[in-house]
mmCIF file of C-alpha atoms in Angstrom:
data_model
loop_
_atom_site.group_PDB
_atom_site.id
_atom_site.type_symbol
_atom_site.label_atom_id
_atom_site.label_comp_id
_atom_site.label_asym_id
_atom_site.label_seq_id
_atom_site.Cartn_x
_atom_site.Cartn_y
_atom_site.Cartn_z
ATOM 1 C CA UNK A 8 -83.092 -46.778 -33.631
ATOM 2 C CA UNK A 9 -83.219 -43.509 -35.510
ATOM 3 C CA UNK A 10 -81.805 -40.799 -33.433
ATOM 4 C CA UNK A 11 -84.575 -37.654 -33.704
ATOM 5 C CA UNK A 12 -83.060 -34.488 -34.761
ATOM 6 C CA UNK A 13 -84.307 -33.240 -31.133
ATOM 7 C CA UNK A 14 -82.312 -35.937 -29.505
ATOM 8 C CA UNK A 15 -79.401 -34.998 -31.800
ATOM 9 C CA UNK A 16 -79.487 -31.460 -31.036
ATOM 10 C CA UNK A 17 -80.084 -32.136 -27.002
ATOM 11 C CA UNK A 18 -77.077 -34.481 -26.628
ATOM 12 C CA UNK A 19 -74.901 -32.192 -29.510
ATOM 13 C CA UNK A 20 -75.344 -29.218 -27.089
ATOM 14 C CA UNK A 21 -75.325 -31.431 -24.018
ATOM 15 C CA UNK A 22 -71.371 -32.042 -25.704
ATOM 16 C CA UNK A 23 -71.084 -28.314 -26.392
ATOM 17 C CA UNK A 24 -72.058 -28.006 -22.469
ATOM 18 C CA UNK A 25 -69.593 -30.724 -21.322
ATOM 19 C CA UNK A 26 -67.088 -28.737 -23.445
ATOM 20 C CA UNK A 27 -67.752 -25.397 -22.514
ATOM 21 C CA UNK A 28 -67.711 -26.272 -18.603
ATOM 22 C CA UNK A 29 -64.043 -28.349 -19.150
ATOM 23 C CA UNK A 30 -62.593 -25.026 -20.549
ATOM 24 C CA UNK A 31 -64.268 -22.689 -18.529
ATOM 25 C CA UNK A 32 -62.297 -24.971 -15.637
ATOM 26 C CA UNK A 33 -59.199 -24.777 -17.040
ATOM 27 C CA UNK A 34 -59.243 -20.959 -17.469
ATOM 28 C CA UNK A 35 -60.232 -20.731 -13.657
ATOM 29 C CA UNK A 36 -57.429 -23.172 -13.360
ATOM 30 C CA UNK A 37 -54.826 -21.118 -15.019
ATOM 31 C CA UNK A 38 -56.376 -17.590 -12.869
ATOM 32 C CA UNK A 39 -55.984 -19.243 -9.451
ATOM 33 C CA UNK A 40 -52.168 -20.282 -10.973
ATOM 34 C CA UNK A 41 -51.845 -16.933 -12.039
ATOM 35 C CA UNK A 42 -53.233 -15.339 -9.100
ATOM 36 C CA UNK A 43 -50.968 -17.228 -6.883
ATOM 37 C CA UNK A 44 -47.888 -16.035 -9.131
ATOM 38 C CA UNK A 45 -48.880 -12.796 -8.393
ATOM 39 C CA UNK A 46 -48.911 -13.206 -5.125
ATOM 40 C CA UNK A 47 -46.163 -14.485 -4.852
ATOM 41 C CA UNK A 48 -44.974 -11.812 -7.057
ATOM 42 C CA UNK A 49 -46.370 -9.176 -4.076
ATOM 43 C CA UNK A 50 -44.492 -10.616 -1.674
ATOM 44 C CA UNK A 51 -41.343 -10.901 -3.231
ATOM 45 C CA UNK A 52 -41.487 -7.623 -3.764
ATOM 46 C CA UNK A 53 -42.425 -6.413 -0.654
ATOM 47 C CA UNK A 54 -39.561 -8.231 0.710
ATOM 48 C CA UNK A 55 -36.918 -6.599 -1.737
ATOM 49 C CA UNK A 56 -38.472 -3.447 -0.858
ATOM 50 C CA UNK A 57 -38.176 -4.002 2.782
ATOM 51 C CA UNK A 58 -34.741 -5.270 2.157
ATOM 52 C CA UNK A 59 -33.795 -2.264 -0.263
ATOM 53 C CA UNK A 60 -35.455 -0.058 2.551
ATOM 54 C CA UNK A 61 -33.416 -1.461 5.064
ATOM 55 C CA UNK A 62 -29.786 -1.425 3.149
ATOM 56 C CA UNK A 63 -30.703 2.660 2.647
ATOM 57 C CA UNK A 64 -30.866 2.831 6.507
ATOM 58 C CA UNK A 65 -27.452 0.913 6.981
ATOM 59 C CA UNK A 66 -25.488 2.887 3.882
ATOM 60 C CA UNK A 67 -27.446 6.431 5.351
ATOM 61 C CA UNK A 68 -26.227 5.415 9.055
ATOM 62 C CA UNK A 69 -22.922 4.272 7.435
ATOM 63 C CA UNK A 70 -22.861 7.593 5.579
ATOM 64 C CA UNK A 71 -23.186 9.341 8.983
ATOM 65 C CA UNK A 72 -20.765 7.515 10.497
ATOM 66 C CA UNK A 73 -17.916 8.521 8.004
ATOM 67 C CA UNK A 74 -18.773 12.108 7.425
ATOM 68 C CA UNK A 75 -18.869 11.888 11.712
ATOM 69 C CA UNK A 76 -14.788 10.485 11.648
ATOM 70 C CA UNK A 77 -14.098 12.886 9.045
ATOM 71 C CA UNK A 78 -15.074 15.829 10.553
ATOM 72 C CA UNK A 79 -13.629 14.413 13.900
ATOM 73 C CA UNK A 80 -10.109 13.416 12.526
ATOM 74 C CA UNK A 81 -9.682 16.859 10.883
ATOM 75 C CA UNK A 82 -10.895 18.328 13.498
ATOM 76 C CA UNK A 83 -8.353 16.735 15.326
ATOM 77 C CA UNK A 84 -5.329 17.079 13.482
ATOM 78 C CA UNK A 85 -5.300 20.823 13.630
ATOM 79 C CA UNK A 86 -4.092 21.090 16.634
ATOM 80 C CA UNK A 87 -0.895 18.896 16.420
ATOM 81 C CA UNK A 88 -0.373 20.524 12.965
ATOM 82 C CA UNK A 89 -0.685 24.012 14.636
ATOM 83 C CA UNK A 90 1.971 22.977 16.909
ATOM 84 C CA UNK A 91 4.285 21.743 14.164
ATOM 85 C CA UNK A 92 3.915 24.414 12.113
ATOM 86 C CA UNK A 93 4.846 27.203 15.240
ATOM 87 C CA UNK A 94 7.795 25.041 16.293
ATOM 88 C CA UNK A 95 9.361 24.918 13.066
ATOM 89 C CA UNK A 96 8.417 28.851 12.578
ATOM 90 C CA UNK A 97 10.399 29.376 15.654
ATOM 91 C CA UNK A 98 13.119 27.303 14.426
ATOM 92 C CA UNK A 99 13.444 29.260 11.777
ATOM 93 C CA UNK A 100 13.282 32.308 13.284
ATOM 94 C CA UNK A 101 15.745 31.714 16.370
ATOM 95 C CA UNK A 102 18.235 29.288 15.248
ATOM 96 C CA UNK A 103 18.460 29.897 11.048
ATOM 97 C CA UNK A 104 22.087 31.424 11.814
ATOM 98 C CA UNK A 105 23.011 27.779 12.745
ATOM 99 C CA UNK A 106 21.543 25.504 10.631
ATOM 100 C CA UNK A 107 22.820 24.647 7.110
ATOM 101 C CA UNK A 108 21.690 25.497 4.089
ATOM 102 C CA UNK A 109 20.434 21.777 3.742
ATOM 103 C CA UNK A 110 18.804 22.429 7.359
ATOM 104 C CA UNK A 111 17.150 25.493 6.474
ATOM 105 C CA UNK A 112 15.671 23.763 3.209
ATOM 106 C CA UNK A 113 14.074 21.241 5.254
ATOM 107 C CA UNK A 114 12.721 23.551 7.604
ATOM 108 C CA UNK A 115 10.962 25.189 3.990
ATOM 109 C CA UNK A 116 10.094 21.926 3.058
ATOM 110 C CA UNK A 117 8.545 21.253 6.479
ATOM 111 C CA UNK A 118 6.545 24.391 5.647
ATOM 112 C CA UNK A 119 5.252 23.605 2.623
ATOM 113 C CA UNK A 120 4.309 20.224 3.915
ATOM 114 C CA UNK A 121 2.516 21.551 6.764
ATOM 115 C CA UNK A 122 0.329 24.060 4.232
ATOM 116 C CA UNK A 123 -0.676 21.277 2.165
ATOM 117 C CA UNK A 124 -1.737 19.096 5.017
ATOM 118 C CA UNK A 125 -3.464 22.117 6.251
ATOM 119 C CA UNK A 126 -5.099 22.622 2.772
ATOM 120 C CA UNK A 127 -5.985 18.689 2.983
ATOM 121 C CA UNK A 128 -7.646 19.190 6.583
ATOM 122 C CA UNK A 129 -9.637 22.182 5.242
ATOM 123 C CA UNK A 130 -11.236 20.222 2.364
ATOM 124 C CA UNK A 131 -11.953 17.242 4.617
ATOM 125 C CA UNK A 132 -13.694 19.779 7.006
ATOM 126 C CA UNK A 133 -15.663 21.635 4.133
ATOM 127 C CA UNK A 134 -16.669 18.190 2.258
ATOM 128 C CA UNK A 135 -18.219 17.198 5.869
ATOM 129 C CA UNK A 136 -19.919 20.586 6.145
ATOM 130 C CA UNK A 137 -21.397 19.993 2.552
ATOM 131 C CA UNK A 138 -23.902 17.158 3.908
ATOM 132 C CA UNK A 139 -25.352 18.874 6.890
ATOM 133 C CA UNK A 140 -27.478 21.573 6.914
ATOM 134 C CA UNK A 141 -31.134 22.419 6.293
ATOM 135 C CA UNK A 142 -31.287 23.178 2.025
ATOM 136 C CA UNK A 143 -33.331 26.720 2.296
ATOM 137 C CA UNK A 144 -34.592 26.774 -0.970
ATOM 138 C CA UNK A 145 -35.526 30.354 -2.512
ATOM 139 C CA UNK A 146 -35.371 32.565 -5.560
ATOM 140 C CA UNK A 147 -31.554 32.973 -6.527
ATOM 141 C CA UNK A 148 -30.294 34.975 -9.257
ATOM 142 C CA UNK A 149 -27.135 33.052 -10.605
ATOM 143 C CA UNK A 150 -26.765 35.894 -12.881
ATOM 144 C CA UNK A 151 -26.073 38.542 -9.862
ATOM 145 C CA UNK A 152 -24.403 35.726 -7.622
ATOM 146 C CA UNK A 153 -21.678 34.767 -10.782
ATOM 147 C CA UNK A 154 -21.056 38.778 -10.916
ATOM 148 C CA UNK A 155 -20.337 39.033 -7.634
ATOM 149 C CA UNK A 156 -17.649 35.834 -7.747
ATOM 150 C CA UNK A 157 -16.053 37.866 -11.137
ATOM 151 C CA UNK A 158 -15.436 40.603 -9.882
ATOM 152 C CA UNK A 159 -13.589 38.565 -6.454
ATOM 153 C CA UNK A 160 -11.745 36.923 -9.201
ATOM 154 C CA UNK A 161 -10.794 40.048 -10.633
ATOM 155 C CA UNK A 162 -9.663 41.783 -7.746
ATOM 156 C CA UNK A 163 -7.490 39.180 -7.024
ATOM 157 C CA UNK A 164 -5.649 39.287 -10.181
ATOM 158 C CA UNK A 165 -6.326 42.878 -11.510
ATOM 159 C CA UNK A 166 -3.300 42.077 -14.634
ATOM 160 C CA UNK A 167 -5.542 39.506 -15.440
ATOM 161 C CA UNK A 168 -7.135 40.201 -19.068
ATOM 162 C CA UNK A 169 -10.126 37.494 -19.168
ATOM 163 C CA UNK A 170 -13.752 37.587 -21.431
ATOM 164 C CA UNK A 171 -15.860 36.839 -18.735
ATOM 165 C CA UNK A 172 -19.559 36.435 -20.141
ATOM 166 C CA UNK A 173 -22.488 36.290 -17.686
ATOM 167 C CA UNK A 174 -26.135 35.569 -19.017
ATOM 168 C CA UNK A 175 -28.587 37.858 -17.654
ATOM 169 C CA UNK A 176 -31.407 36.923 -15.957
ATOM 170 C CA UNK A 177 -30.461 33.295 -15.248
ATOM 171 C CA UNK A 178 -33.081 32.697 -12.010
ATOM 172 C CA UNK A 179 -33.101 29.051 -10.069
ATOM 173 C CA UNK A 180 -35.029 28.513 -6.647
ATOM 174 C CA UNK A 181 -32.320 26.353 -4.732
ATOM 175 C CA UNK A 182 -30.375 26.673 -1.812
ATOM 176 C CA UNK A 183 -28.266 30.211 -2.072
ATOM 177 C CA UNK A 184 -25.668 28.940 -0.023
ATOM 178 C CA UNK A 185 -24.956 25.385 -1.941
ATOM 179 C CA UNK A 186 -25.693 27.781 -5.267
ATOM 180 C CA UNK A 187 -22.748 29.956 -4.138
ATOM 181 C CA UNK A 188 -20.356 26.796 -3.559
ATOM 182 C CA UNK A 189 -21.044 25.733 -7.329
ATOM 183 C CA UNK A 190 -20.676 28.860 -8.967
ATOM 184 C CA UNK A 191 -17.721 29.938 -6.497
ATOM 185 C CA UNK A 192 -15.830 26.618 -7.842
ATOM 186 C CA UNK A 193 -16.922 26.288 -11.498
ATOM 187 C CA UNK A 194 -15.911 29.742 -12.367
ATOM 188 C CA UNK A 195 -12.895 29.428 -9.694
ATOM 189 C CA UNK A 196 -12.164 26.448 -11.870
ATOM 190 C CA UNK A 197 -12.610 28.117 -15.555
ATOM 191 C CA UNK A 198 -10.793 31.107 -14.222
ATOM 192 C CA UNK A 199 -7.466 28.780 -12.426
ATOM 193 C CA UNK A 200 -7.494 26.989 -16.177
ATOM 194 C CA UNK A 201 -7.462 29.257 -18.519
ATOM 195 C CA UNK A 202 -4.738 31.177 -16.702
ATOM 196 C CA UNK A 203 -1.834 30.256 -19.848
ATOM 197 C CA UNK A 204 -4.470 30.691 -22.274
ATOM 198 C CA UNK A 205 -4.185 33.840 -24.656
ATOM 199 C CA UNK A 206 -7.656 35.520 -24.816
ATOM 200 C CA UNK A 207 -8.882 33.834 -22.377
ATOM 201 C CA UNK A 208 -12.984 33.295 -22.634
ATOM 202 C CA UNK A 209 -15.382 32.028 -19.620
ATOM 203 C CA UNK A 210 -19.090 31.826 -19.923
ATOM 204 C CA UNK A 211 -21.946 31.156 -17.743
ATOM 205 C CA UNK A 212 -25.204 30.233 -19.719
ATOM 206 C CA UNK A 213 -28.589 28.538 -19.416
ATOM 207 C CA UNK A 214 -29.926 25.721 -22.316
ATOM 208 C CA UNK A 215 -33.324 23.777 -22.541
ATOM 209 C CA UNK A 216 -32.501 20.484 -24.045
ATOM 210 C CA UNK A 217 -35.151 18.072 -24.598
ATOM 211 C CA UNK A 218 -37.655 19.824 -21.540
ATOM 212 C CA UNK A 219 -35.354 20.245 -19.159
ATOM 213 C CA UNK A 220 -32.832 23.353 -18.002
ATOM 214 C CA UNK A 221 -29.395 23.049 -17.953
ATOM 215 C CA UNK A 222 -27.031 25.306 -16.571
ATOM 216 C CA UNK A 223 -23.371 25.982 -18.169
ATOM 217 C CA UNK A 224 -19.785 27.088 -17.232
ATOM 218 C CA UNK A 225 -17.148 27.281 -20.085
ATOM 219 C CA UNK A 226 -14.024 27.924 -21.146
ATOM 220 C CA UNK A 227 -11.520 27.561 -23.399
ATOM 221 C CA UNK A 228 -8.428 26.773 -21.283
ATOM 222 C CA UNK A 229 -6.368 23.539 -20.579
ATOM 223 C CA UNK A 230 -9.472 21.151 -20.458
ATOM 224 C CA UNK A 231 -8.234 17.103 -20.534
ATOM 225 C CA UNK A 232 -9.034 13.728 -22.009
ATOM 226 C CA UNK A 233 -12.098 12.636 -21.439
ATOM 227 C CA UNK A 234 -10.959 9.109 -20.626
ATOM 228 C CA UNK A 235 -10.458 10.561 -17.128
ATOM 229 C CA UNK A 236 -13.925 12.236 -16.614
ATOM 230 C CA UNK A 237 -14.656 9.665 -13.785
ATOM 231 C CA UNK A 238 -12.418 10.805 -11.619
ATOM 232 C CA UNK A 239 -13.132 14.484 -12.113
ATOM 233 C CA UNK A 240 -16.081 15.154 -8.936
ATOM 234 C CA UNK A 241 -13.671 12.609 -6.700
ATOM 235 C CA UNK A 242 -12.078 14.458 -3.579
ATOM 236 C CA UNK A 243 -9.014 14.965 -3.947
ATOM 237 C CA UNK A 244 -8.564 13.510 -7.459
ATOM 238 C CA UNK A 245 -6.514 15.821 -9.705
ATOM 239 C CA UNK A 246 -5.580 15.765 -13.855
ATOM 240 C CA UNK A 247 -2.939 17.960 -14.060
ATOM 241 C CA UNK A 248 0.170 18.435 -11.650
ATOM 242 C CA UNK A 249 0.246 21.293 -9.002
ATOM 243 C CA UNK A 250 3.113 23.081 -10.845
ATOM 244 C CA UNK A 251 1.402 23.396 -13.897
ATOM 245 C CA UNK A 252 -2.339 24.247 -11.987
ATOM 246 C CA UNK A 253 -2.571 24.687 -8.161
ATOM 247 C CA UNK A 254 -4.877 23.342 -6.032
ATOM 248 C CA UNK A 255 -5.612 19.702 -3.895
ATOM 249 C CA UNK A 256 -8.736 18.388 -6.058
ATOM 250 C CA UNK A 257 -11.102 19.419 -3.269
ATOM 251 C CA UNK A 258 -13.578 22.233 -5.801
ATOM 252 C CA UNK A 259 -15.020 19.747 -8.177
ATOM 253 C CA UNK A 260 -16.209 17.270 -5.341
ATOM 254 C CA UNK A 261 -17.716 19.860 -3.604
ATOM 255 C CA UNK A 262 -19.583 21.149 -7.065
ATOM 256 C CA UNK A 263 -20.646 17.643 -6.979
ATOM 257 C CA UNK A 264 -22.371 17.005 -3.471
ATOM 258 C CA UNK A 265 -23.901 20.527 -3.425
ATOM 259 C CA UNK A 266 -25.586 19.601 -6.911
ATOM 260 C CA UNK A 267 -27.027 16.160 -5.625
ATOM 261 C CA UNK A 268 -28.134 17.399 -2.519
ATOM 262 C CA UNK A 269 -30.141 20.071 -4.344
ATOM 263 C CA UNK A 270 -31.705 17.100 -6.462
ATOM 264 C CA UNK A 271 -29.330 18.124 -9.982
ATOM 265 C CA UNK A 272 -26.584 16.402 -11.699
ATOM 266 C CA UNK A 273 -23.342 17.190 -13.305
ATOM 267 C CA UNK A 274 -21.363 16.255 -15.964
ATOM 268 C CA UNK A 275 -18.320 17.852 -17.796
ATOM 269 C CA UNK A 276 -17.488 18.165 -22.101
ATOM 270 C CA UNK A 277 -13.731 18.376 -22.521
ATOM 271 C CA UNK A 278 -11.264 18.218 -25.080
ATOM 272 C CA UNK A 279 -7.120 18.639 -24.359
ATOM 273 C CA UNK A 280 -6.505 22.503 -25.312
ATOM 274 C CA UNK A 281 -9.980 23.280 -26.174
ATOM 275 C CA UNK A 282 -11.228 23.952 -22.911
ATOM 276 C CA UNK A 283 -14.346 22.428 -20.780
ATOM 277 C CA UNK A 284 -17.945 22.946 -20.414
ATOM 278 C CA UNK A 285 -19.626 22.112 -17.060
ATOM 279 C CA UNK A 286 -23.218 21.624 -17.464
ATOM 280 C CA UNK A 287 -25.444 21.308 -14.397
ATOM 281 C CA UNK A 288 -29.185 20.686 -13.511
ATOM 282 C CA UNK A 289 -30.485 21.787 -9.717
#
């Protein structure tokens, strides 16, 4: 029997139907598969966030903790230091007629022992002090504060002949008191470096790079191989030997952990006899 073209077009779009409603079921299909991924996908991630979350409490508490024995054990040490330090005064002072010339060198040695370990305690004790504290932020000049550090650099070492270059009117809102421990120890740290440097040159400056401002100390003294940047902001890390530069590796650490607390970051440009340029954000 001869299909009418009625018929033909009723079953062709009763086909189109059928075909229409089998791939508007697989799309729902593949939503509710995809809508369970994401689920899934929620979860997960509220789980790594409650896990993340919960690691930050433990380091934070484990943070505590250590700052806590630091501060305690050099708290504690003082006083048995104190003690060796007076006894071995008073040795000096009431029996150096009888002791040898070996004896009495010990006794020196004993001495300078007992500064250094005092020097040790002291940066333990101010690296502690570093993460407590409420930040007061305000209006700071660095300008004015980095004058005021010069010229305490040049009082102590009037013979001194040193290019010190301050930009004017380099403002920040921080902390005044963490803003003080940065400059205090970068310029500290340009001026201690430069000291066997004819023409000696520091700088403080201030640089927009790419939207955001970056603060500057350099100078053109000893500066070191960049292959041991890393260990530059560590306590108590040093690249150069105490005869050539003093010091116990204590002022670059501290630079470091008053910069992140105010939020900032820090890095260092060096080259071996060219100097170094601290740049820092806050």
């Amino acid at each position: 029997a001869e299909v009418s073209e009625q018929d033909f077009y009723r079953q062709y779009n009763a086909r189109l139907v059928n075909k229409l409603e089998d791939k508007l079921e697989e799309i729902a299909q593949k939503n509710r598969a995809l809508a369970a991924r994401e689920q899934s996908l929620c979860e997960a991630n509220v789980r790594l966030e409650e896990r993340v979350a919960q690691r930050t409490r433990e380091l934070e508490a484990a943070n505590e903790e250590l700052e806590a024995f630091n501060y305690s054990v050099s708290h504690d040490l003082r006083a048995p230091l104190r003690r060796v330090e007076g006894f071995s005064q008073a040795l000096q002072e009431e029996c150096a007629g009888q002791l040898s010339e070996q004896g009495q060198d010990h006794l020196r040695r004993i001495g300078k022992a007992v500064g250094y370990m005092g020097e040790l305690i002291d940066g333990m004790l101010e690296l502690s002090r570093l993460n407590h504290g409420e930040l007061l932020r305000e209006i700071v000049s660095l300008s004015v504060m980095a004058e005021a550090v010069a010229a305490k650099l040049r009082e102590a070492e009037p013979a001194r002949e040193v290019s010190l270059c301050i930009q004017s009117n380099i403002v920040v809102t921080g902390d005044r008191r963490l803003l003080g421990i940065i400059l205090d120890n970068l310029l500290g740290n340009a001026w201690k470096f430069t000291a066997k440097t004819a023409q000696a040159r520091i700088e403080l400056g201030v640089i927009e790079r790419d939207g955001e401002t970056i603060y500057y100390v350099a100078d053109n003294g000893a500066g070191f191989d960049m292959a041991y940047a890393g260990k530059l902001f560590k306590a108590f890390q040093r690249l150069h030997f105490a005869q050539e530069f003093p010091g116990i590796g204590i002022g670059l650490a501290s630079v470091a952990r008053c910069i992140h607390r105010l939020g900032g970051r820090v890095w260092v440009e060096s080259e071996p006899e060219k100097g170094a340029t601290f740049y820092f954000t806050c």
